[in-house]
Coordinates of C-alpha atoms in Angstrom, one line a residue:
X6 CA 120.7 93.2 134.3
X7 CA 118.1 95.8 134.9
X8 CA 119.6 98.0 137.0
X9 CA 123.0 98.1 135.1
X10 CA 121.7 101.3 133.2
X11 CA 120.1 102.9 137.0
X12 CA 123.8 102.1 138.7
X13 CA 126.0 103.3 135.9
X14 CA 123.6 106.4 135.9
X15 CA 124.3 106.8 140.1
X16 CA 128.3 106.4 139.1
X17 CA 128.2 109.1 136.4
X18 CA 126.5 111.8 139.1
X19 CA 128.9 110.7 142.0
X20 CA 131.6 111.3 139.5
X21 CA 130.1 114.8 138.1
X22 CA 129.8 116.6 141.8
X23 CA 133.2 114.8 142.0
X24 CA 134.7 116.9 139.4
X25 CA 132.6 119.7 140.3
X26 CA 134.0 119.9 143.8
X27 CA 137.2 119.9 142.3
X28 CA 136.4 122.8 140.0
X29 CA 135.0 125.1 142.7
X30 CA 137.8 124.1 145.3
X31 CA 140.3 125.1 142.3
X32 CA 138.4 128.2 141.8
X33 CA 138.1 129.2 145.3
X34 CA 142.1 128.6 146.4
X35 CA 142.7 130.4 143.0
X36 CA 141.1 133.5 144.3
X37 CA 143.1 133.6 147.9
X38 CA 146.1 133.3 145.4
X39 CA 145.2 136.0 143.8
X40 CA 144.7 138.2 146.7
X41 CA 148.0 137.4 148.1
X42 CA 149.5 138.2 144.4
X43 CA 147.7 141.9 144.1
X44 CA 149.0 142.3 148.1
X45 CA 153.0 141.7 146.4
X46 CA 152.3 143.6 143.9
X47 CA 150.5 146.2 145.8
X48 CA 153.4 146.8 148.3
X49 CA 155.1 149.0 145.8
X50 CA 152.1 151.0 145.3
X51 CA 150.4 153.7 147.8
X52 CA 151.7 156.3 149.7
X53 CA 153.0 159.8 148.7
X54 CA 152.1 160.3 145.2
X55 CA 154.3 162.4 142.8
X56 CA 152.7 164.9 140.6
X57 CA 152.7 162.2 137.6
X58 CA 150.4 159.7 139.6
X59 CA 153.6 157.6 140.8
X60 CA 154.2 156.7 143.8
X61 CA 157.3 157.8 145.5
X62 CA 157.9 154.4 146.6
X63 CA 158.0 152.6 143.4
X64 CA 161.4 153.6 142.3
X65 CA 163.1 153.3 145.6
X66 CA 161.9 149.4 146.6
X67 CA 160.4 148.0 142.9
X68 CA 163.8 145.4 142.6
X69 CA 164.8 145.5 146.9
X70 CA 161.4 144.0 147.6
X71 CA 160.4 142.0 144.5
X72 CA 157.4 144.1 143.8
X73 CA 157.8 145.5 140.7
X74 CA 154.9 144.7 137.9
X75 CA 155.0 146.1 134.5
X76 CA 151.3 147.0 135.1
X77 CA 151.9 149.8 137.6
X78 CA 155.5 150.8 135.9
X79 CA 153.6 151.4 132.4
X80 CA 151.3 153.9 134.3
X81 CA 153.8 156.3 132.6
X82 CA 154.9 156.4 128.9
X83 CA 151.9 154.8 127.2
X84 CA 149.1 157.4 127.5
X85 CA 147.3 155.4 130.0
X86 CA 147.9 158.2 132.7
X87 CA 146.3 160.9 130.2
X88 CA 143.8 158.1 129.5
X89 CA 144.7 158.2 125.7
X90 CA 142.8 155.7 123.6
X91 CA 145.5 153.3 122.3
X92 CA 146.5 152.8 118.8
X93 CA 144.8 155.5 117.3
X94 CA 147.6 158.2 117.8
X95 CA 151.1 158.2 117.7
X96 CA 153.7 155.9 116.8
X97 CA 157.4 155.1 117.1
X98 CA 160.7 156.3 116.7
X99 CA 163.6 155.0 114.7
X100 CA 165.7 154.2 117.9
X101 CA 162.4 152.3 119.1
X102 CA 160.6 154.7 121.7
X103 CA 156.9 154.5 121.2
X104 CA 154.9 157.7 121.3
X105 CA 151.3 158.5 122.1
X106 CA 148.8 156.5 122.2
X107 CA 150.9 153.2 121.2
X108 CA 152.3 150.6 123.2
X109 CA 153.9 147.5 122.8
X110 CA 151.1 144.7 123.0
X111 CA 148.5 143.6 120.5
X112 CA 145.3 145.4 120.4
X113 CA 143.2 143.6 123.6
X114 CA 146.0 143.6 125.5
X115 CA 146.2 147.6 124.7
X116 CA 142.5 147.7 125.3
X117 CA 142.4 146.3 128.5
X118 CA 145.6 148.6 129.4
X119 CA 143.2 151.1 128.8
X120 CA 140.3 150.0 130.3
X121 CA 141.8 149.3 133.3
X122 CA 143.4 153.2 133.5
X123 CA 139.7 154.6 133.3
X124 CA 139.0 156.2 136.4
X125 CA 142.2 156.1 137.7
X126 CA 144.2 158.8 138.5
X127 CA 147.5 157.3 140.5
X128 CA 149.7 154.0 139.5
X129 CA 148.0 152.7 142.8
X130 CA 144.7 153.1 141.3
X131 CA 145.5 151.7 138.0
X132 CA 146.8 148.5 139.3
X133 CA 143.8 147.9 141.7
X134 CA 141.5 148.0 138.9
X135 CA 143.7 146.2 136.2
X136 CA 143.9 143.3 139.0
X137 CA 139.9 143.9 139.1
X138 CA 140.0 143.5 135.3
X139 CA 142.2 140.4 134.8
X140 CA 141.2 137.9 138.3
X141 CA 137.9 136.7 136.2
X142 CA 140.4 135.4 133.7
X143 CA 142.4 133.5 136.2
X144 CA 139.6 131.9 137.7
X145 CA 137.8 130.8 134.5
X146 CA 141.3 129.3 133.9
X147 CA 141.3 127.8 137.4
X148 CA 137.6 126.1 136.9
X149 CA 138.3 125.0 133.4
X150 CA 141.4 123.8 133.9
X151 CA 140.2 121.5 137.2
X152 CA 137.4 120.0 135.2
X153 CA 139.5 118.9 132.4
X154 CA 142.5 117.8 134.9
X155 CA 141.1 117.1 138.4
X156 CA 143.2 118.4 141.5
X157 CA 146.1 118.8 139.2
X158 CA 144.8 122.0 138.6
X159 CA 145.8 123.3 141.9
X160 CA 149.4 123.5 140.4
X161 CA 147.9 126.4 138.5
X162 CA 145.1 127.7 141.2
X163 CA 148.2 127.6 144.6
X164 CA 151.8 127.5 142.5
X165 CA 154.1 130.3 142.7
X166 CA 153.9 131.6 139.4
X167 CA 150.8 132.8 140.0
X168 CA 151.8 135.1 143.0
X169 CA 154.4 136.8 141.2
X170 CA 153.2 137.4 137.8
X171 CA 149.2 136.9 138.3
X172 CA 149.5 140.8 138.3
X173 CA 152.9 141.5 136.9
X174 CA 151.7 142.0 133.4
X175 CA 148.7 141.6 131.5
X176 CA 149.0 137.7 130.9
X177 CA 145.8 136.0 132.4
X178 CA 143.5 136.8 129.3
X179 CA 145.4 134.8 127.0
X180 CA 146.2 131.7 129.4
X181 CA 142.5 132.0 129.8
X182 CA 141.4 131.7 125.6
X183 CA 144.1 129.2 125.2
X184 CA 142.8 126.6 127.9
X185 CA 139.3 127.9 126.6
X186 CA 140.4 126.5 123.3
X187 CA 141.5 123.0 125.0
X188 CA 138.0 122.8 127.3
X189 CA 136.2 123.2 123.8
X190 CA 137.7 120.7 122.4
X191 CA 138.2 118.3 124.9
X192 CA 135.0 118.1 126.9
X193 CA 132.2 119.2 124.6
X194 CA 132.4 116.0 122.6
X195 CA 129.1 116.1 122.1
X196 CA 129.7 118.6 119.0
X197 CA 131.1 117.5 116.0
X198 CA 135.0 117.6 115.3
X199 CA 134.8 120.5 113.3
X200 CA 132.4 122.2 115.0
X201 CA 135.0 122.3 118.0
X202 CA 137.6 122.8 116.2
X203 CA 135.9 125.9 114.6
X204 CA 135.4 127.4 118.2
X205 CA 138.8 127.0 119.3
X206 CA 139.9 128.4 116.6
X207 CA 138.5 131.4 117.7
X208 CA 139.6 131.1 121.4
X209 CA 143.0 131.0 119.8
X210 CA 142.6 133.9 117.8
X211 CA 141.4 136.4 120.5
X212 CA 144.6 134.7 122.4
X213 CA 146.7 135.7 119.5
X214 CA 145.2 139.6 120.3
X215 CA 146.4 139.2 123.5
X216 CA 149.9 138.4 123.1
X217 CA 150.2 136.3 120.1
X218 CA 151.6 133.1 121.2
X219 CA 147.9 131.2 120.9
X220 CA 148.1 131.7 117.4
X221 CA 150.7 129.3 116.9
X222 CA 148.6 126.4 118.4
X223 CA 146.0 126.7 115.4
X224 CA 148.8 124.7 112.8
X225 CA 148.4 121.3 115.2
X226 CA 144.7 121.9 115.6
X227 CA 144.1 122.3 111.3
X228 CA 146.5 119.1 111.9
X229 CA 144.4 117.3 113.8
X230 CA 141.2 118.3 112.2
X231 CA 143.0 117.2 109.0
X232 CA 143.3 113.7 110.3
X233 CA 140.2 113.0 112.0
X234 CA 140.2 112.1 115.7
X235 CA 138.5 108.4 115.4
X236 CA 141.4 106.0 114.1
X237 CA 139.1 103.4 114.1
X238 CA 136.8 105.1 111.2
X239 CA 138.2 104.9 107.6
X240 CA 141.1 107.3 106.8
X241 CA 139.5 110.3 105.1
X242 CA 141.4 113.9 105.4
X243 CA 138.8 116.4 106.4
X244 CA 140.4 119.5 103.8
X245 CA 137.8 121.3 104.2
X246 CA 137.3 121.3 108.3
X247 CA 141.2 122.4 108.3
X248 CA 140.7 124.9 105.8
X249 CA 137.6 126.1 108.0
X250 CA 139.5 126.3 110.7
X251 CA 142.5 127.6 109.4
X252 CA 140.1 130.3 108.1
X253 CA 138.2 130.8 111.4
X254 CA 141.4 131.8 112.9
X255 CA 143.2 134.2 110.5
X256 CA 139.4 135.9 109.8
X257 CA 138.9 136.7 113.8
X258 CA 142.2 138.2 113.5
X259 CA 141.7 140.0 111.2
X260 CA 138.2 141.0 112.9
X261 CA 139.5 142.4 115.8
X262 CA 142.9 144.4 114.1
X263 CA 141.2 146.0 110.7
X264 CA 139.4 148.9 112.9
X265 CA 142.3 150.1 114.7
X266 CA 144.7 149.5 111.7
X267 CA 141.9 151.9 109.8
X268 CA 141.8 154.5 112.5
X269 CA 145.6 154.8 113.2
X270 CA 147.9 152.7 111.3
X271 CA 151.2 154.1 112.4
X272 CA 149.9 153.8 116.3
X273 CA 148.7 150.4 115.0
X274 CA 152.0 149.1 113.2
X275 CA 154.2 150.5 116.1
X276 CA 153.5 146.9 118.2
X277 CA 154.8 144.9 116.1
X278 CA 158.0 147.7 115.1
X279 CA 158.5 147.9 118.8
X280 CA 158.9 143.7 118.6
X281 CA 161.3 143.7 116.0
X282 CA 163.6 146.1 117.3
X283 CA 163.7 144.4 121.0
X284 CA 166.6 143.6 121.4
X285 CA 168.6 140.5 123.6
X286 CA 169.7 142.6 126.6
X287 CA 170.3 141.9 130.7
X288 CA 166.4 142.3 130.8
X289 CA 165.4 139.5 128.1
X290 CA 166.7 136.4 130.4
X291 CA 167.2 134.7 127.2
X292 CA 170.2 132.1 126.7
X293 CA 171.1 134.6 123.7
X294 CA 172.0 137.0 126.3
X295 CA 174.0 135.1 128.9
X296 CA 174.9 132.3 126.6
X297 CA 176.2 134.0 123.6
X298 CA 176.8 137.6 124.4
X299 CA 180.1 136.5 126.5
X300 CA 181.5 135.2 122.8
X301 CA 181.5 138.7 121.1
X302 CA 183.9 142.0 121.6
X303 CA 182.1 144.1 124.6
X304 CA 182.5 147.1 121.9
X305 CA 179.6 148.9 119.8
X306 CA 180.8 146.6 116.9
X307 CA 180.8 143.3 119.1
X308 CA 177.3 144.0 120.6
X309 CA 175.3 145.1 117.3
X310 CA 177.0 141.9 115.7
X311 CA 175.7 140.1 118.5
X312 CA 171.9 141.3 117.9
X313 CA 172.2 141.1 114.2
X314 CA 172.7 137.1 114.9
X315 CA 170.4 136.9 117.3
X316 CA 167.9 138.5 114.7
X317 CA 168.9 136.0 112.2
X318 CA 169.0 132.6 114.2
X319 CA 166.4 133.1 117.1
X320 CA 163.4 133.2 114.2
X321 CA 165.1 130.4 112.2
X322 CA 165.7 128.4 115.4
X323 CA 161.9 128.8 116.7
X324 CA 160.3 127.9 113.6
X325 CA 162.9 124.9 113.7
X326 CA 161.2 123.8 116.7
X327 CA 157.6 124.5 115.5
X328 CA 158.5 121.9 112.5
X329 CA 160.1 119.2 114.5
X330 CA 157.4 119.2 116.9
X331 CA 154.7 118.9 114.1
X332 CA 156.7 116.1 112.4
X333 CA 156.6 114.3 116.2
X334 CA 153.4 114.5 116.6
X335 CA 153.6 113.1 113.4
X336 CA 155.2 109.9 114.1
X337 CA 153.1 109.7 117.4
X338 CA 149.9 109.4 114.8
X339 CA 150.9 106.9 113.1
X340 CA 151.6 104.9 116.3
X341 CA 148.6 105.6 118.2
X342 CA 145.9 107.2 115.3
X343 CA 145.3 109.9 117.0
X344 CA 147.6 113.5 116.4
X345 CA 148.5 114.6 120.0
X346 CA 148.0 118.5 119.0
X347 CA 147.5 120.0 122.6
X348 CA 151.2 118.3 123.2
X349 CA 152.1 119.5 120.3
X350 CA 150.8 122.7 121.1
X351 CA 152.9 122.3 124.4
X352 CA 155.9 121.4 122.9
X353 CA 155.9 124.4 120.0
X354 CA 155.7 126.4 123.3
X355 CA 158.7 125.3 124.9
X356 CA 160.5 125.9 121.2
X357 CA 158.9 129.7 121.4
X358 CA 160.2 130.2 124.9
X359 CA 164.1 128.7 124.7
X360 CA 165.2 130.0 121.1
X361 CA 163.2 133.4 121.3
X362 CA 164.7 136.5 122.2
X363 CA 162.8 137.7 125.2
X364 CA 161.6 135.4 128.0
X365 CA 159.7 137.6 130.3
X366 CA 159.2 135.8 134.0
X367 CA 155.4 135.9 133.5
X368 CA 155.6 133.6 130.1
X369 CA 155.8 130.5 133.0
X370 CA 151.9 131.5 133.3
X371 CA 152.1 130.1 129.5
X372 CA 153.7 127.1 130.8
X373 CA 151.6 126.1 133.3
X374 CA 148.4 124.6 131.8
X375 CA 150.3 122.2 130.0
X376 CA 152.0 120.9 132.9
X377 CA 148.5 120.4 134.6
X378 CA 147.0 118.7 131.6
X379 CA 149.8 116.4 130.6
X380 CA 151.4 113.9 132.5
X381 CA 154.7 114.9 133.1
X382 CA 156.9 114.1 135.7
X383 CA 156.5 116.2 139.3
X384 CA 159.8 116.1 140.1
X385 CA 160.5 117.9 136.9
X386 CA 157.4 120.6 137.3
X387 CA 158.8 121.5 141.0
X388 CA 162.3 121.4 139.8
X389 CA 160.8 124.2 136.8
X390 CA 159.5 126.4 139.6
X391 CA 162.6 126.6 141.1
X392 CA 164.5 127.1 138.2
X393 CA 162.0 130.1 137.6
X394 CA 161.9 131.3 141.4
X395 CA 165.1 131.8 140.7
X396 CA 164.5 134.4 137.9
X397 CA 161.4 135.9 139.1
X398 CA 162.7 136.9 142.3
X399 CA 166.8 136.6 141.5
X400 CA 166.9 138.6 138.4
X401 CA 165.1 141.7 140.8
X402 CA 167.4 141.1 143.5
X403 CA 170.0 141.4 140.8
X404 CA 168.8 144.3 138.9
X405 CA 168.9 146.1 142.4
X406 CA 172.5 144.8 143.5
X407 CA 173.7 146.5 140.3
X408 CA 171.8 150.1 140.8
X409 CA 173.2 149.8 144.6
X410 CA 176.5 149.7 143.4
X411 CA 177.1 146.7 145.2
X412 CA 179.1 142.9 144.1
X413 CA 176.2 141.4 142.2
X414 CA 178.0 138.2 141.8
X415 CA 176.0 135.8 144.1
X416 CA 172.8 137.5 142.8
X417 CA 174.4 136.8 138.7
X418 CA 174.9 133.3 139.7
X419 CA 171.0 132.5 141.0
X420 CA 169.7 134.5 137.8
X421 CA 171.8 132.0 135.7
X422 CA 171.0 129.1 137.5
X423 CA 167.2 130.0 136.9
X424 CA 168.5 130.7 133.2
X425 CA 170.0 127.6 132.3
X426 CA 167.8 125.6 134.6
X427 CA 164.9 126.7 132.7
X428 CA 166.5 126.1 129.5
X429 CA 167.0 122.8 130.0
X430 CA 163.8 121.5 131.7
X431 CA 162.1 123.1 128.4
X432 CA 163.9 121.0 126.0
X433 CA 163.1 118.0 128.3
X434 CA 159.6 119.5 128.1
X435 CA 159.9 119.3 124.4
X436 CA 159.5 116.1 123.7
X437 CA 158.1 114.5 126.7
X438 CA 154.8 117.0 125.6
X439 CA 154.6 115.4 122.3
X440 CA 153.9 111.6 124.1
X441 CA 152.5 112.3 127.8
X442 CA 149.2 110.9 128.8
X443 CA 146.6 113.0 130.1
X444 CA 145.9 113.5 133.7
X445 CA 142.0 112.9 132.9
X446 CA 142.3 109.9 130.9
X447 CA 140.0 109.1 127.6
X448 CA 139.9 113.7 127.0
X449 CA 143.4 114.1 126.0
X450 CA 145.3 113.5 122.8
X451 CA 147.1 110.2 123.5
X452 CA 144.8 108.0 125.9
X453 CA 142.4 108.3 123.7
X454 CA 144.0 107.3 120.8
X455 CA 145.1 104.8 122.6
X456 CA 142.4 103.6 123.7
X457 CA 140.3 103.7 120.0
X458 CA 142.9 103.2 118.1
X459 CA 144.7 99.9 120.1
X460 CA 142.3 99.0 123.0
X461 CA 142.6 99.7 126.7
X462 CA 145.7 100.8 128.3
X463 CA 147.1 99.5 131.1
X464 CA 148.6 101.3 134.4
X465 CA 151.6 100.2 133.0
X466 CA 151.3 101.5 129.5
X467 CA 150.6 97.9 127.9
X468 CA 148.1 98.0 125.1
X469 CA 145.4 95.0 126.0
X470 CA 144.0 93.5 122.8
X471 CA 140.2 95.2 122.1
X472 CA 137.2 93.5 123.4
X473 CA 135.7 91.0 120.8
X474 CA 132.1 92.1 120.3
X475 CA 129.1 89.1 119.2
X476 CA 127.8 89.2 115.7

């Protein structure tokens, strides 16, 4: 009996440098992925320069050779060659060209735009040091993710999404704050509830200044703060902890916006303008596009009747989503007595990326955490990748098929295979988010509850009856 406490203690270590090991492995492949994603990248870059800073090449084998990366295209048009502070100056146009120093992205993700441009005086340059800039954030994300998730995590630190978009826009930030925002409140249980819940808050509000979509995660975590995370304690909502948090979130938004809305409002305002007026073109890889554009009049009339629907349904239809998610998670509370809010958070994701309008190739970076954390299916994870190979290298191939002149039919086809194959693993995604397991059992939403709320789960997903305890 003595040396339970000494053996127990000798199993915890082993299983610490365990999980270390599998955190610095992660980390480690993560950066030789990340080399190999700035050398794709970088094969459109270099060379003869033109007089602008781009180089020659760009133009010529950007779709041929499936190198093309928003980062070094945006070189040009957003003041980052002239090394123009953003958002203080300009603006947009009525027909939805931005001017100055505005771009298109919320304020960090214009801030690291121009960070990374400073010192740089060719595309070339400005993608070497915005690759500099962003690989911390991919390896945080690596680390974090493998000690929450074990080898799992690899999915995220080896997978092909990370090749071809690690460096294809300015995503890793915000994957990084939103799985900083799951670490907090998944491993440091040391800290109270709302304490956490408080400083993910914040993780998701910086996210939200990257590129918005962390922001919608804070309604499930209020949710969850709401309802208390012990269903074995007396059912008390915690108002006030949701309200703190609720407050946490929309007050480090505010933070970070109010000094450049002050300075320049117009170059401020023009982000979100410059959203609204996107509209569901051949570049948005959207089911609006190739699933409903075919049933309107290829005329001036047929096509702006076609984006004023799309306008209307795609908000109505995501917000939809972000209900029914909520109210699943619901039921899955009352079940198990714990609120599952990082698969809600998952499945409010999938909602975002099916009904909106855009669906960039890089928003699989989104994706990808929750497929590491959750127990989904493999089969369906590799058969996602594929359905997204098939965009972020077919809808290139395609793109340059059509500028060549040439039938573009066989490259149409893999584009909308990767279209509607995407489409349809994210509905699956959907629901099975709201009521996966966790791949580190007793962190995660569900096994959790399970466990506190109906005793020990079984391999097989029986709930044993709880242990008695003596008087």
């Amino acid at each position: 009996m003595p040396n339970r406490p000494v053996a127990s203690a000798a199993v915890a270590r082993r299983r610490e440098a365990g999980r270390s090991m599998i955190a610095v492995t992660s980390t480690l492949v993560c950066g030789v992925t990340l080399l190999i994603a700035y050398v794709n990248k970088a094969r459109c870059a270099g060379g003869r320069f033109e007089e602008s800073g781009r180089s020659a090449i760009f133009d010529v084998i950007k779709d041929s050779n499936v190198c093309y990366s928003d980062i070094q295209y945006l070189w040009l048009g957003r003041g980052i060659d002239e090394h123009v502070f953003p958002y203080i100056t300009g603006g947009i146009t009525p027909d939805g060209q931005l001017t100055g120093g505005a771009v298109e992205y919320p304020v960090l993700s214009g801030l690291f735009m121009w960070i990374g441009g400073i010192g740089a005086h060719t595309d070339a340059d400005f993608l070497l040091h915005s690759a500099l800039l962003l690989a911390p954030f991919a390896l945080l994300t690596a680390y974090l993710l493998a000690r929450m998730a074990g080898p799992a995590a690899l999915l995220w630190a080896a997978g092909p999404p990370l090749v071809l978009y690690a460096f294809h826009n300015w995503e890793l930030p915000v994957v990084a704050t939103a799985v900083a925002a799951f670490y907090v409140m998944t491993v440091l249980t040391r800290y109270s509830l709302r304490d956490r819940a408080i400083a993910a808050a914040v993780f998701l509000a910086i996210g939200f200044c990257f590129k918005l979509y962390p922001g919608i995660f804070v309604l499930p975590l209020l949710i969850y703060v709401l309802l208390g995370e012990n269903p074995l304690r007396e059912r008390r909502f915690d108002v006030r902890g949701a309200l703190m948090v609720a407050g946490t979130a929309v007050g480090t938004v505010v933070a970070i916006n109010l000094p450049f809305a002050l300075a320049g409002y117009d170059g401020w305002r023009a982000s979100i303008t410059f959203q609204q007026l996107r509209q569901a073109d051949i570049t948005t890889n959207s089911i609006w596009y190739w699933g409903l554009r075919p049933l309107f009049a290829q005329t001036s009339e047929g096509e702006s009747t076609f984006q004023a629907v799309v306008s209307a349904a795609s908000p109505l239809l995501v917000l939809g989503s972000f209900g029914l998610a909520c109210w699943l998670g619901w039921r899955r509370y009352q079940l198990a007595g714990v609120y599952p809010w990082i698969g809600v958070s998952g499945a409010m994701l999938c909602g975002f990326l099916l009904f909106h309008k855009v669906h960039s190739p890089q928003y699989t970076l989104w994706l990808i955490p929750f497929l590491v954390l959750l127990e989904v299916p493999w089969s369906l994870t590799v058969t996602y990748l594929m359905a997204d190979a098939c965009i972020g290298i077919g809808v290139f191939r395609y793109f340059y098929a059509l500028g060549a002149g040439r039938d573009a039919g066989f490259e149409q086809n893999i584009v909308q295979i990767g279209v509607w194959g995407r489409a349809a693993l994210l509905v699956a995604f959907f629901f099975l988010f709201v009521t996966a397991r966790a791949r580190s059992a007793g962190r995660l939403g569900v096994p959790g509850a399970e466990r506190l709320a109906l005793g020990p789960v079984s391999a097989d997903r029986h709930i044993a009856p709880a242990a008695r305890t003596a008087a």
